PDB file of C-alpha atoms in Angstrom:
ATOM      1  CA  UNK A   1     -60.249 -65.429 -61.565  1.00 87.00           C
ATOM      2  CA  UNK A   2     -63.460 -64.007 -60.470  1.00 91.00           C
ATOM      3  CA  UNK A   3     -65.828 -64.578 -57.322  1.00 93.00           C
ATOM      4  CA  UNK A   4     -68.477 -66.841 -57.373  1.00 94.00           C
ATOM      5  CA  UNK A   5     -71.834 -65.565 -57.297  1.00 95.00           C
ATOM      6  CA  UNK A   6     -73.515 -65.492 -54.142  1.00 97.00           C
ATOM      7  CA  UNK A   7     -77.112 -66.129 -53.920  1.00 97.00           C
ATOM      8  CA  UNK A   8     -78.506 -62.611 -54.354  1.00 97.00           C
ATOM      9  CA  UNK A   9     -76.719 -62.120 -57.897  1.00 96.00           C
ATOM     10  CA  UNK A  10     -77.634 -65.570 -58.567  1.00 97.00           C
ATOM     11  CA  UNK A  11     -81.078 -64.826 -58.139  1.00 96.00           C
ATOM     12  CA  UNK A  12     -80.706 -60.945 -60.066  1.00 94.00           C
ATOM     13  CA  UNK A  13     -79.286 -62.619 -63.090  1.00 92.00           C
ATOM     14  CA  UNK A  14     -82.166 -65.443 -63.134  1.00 94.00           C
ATOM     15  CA  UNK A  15     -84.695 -62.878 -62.676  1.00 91.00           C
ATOM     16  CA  UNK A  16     -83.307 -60.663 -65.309  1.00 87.00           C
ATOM     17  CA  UNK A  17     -82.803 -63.307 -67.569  1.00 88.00           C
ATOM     18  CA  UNK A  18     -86.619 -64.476 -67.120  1.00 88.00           C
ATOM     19  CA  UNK A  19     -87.199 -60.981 -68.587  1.00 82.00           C
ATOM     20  CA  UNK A  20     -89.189 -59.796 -65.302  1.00 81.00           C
ATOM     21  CA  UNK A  21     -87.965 -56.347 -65.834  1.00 77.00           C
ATOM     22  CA  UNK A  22     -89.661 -53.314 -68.113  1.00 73.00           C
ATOM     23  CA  UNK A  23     -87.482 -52.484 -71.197  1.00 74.00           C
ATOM     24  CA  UNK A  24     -87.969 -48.948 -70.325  1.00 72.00           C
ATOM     25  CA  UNK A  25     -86.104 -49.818 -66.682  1.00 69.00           C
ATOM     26  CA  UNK A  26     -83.374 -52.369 -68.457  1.00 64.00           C
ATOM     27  CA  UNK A  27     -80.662 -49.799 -69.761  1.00 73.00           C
ATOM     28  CA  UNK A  28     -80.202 -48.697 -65.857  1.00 75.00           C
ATOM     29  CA  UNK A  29     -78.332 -51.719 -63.666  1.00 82.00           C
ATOM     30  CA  UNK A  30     -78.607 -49.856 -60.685  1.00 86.00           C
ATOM     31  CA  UNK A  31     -82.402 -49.627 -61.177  1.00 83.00           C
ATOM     32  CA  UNK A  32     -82.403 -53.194 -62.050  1.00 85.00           C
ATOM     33  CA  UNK A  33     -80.700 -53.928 -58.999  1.00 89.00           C
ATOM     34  CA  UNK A  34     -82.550 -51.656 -56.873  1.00 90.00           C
ATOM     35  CA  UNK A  35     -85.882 -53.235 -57.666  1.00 89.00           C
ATOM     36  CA  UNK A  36     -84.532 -56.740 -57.781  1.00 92.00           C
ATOM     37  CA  UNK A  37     -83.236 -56.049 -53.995  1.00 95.00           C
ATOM     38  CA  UNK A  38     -86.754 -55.081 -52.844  1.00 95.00           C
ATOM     39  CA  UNK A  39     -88.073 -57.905 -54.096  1.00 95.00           C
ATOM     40  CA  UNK A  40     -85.486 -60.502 -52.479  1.00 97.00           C
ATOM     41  CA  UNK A  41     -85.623 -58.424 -48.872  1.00 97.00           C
ATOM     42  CA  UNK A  42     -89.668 -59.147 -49.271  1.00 97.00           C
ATOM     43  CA  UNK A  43     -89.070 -62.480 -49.915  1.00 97.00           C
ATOM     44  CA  UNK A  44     -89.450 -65.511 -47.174  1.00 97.00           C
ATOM     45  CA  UNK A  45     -86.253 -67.632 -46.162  1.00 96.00           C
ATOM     46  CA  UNK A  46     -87.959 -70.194 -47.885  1.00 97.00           C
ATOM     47  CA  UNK A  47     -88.235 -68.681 -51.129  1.00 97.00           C
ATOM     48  CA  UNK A  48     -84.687 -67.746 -50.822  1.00 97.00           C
ATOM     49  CA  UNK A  49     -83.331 -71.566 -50.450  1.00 98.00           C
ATOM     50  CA  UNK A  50     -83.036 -72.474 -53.771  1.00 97.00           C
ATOM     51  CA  UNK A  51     -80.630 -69.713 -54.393  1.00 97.00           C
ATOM     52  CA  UNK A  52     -78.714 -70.055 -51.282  1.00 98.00           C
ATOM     53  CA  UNK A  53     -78.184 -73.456 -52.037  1.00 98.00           C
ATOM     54  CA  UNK A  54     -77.277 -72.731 -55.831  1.00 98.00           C
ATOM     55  CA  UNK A  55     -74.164 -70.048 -54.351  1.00 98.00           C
ATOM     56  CA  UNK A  56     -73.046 -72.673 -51.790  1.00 98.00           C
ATOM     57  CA  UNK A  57     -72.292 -75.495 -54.681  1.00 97.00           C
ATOM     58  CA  UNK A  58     -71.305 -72.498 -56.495  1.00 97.00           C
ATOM     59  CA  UNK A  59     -68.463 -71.992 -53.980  1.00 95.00           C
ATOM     60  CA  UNK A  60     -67.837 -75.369 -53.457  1.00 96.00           C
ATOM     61  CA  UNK A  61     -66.828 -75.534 -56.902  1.00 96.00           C
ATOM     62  CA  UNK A  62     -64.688 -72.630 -57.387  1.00 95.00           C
ATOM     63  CA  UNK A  63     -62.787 -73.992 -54.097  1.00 95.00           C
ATOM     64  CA  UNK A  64     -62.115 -77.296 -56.480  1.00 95.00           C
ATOM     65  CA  UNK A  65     -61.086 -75.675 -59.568  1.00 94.00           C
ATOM     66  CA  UNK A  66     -59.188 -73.212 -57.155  1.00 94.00           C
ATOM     67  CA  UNK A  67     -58.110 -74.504 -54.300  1.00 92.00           C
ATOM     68  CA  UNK A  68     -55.345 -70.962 -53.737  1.00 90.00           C
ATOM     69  CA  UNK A  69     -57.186 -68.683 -54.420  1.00 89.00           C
ATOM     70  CA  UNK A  70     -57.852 -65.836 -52.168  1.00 84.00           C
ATOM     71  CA  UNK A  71     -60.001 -62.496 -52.479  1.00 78.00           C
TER      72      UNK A  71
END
């Protein structure tokens, strides 16, 4: 069973998926991940929300479908 997502790989996989990222930088996922990071540090608490809210139903409903599980 894996983890849910919290709201910074929530947010890595949305912007990767939106294609945000050069081709020539794709290939690399810790370059991905470095430049995605910068961007979500720079970002406002505001900004963040959406994401933050996405992780906590997220976990809420991993906690239903799992209710023992541990990590």
């Amino acid at each position: 069973i894996r983890r849910p997502r919290n709201a910074f790989i929530l947010f890595r996989c949305d912007f990767v998926a939106q294609k945000k990222i050069p081709a020539s930088v794709e290939p690399d996922h810790r370059n991905i991940s470095r430049i995605v990071g910068r961007i979500w540090k720079a970002m406002s608490d505001e900004d963040r929300r959406p994401w933050i809210e996405e992780a906590k139903r997220e976990r809420e409903k991993h906690k239903r479908l799992y209710p023992q599980y541990r990590y």
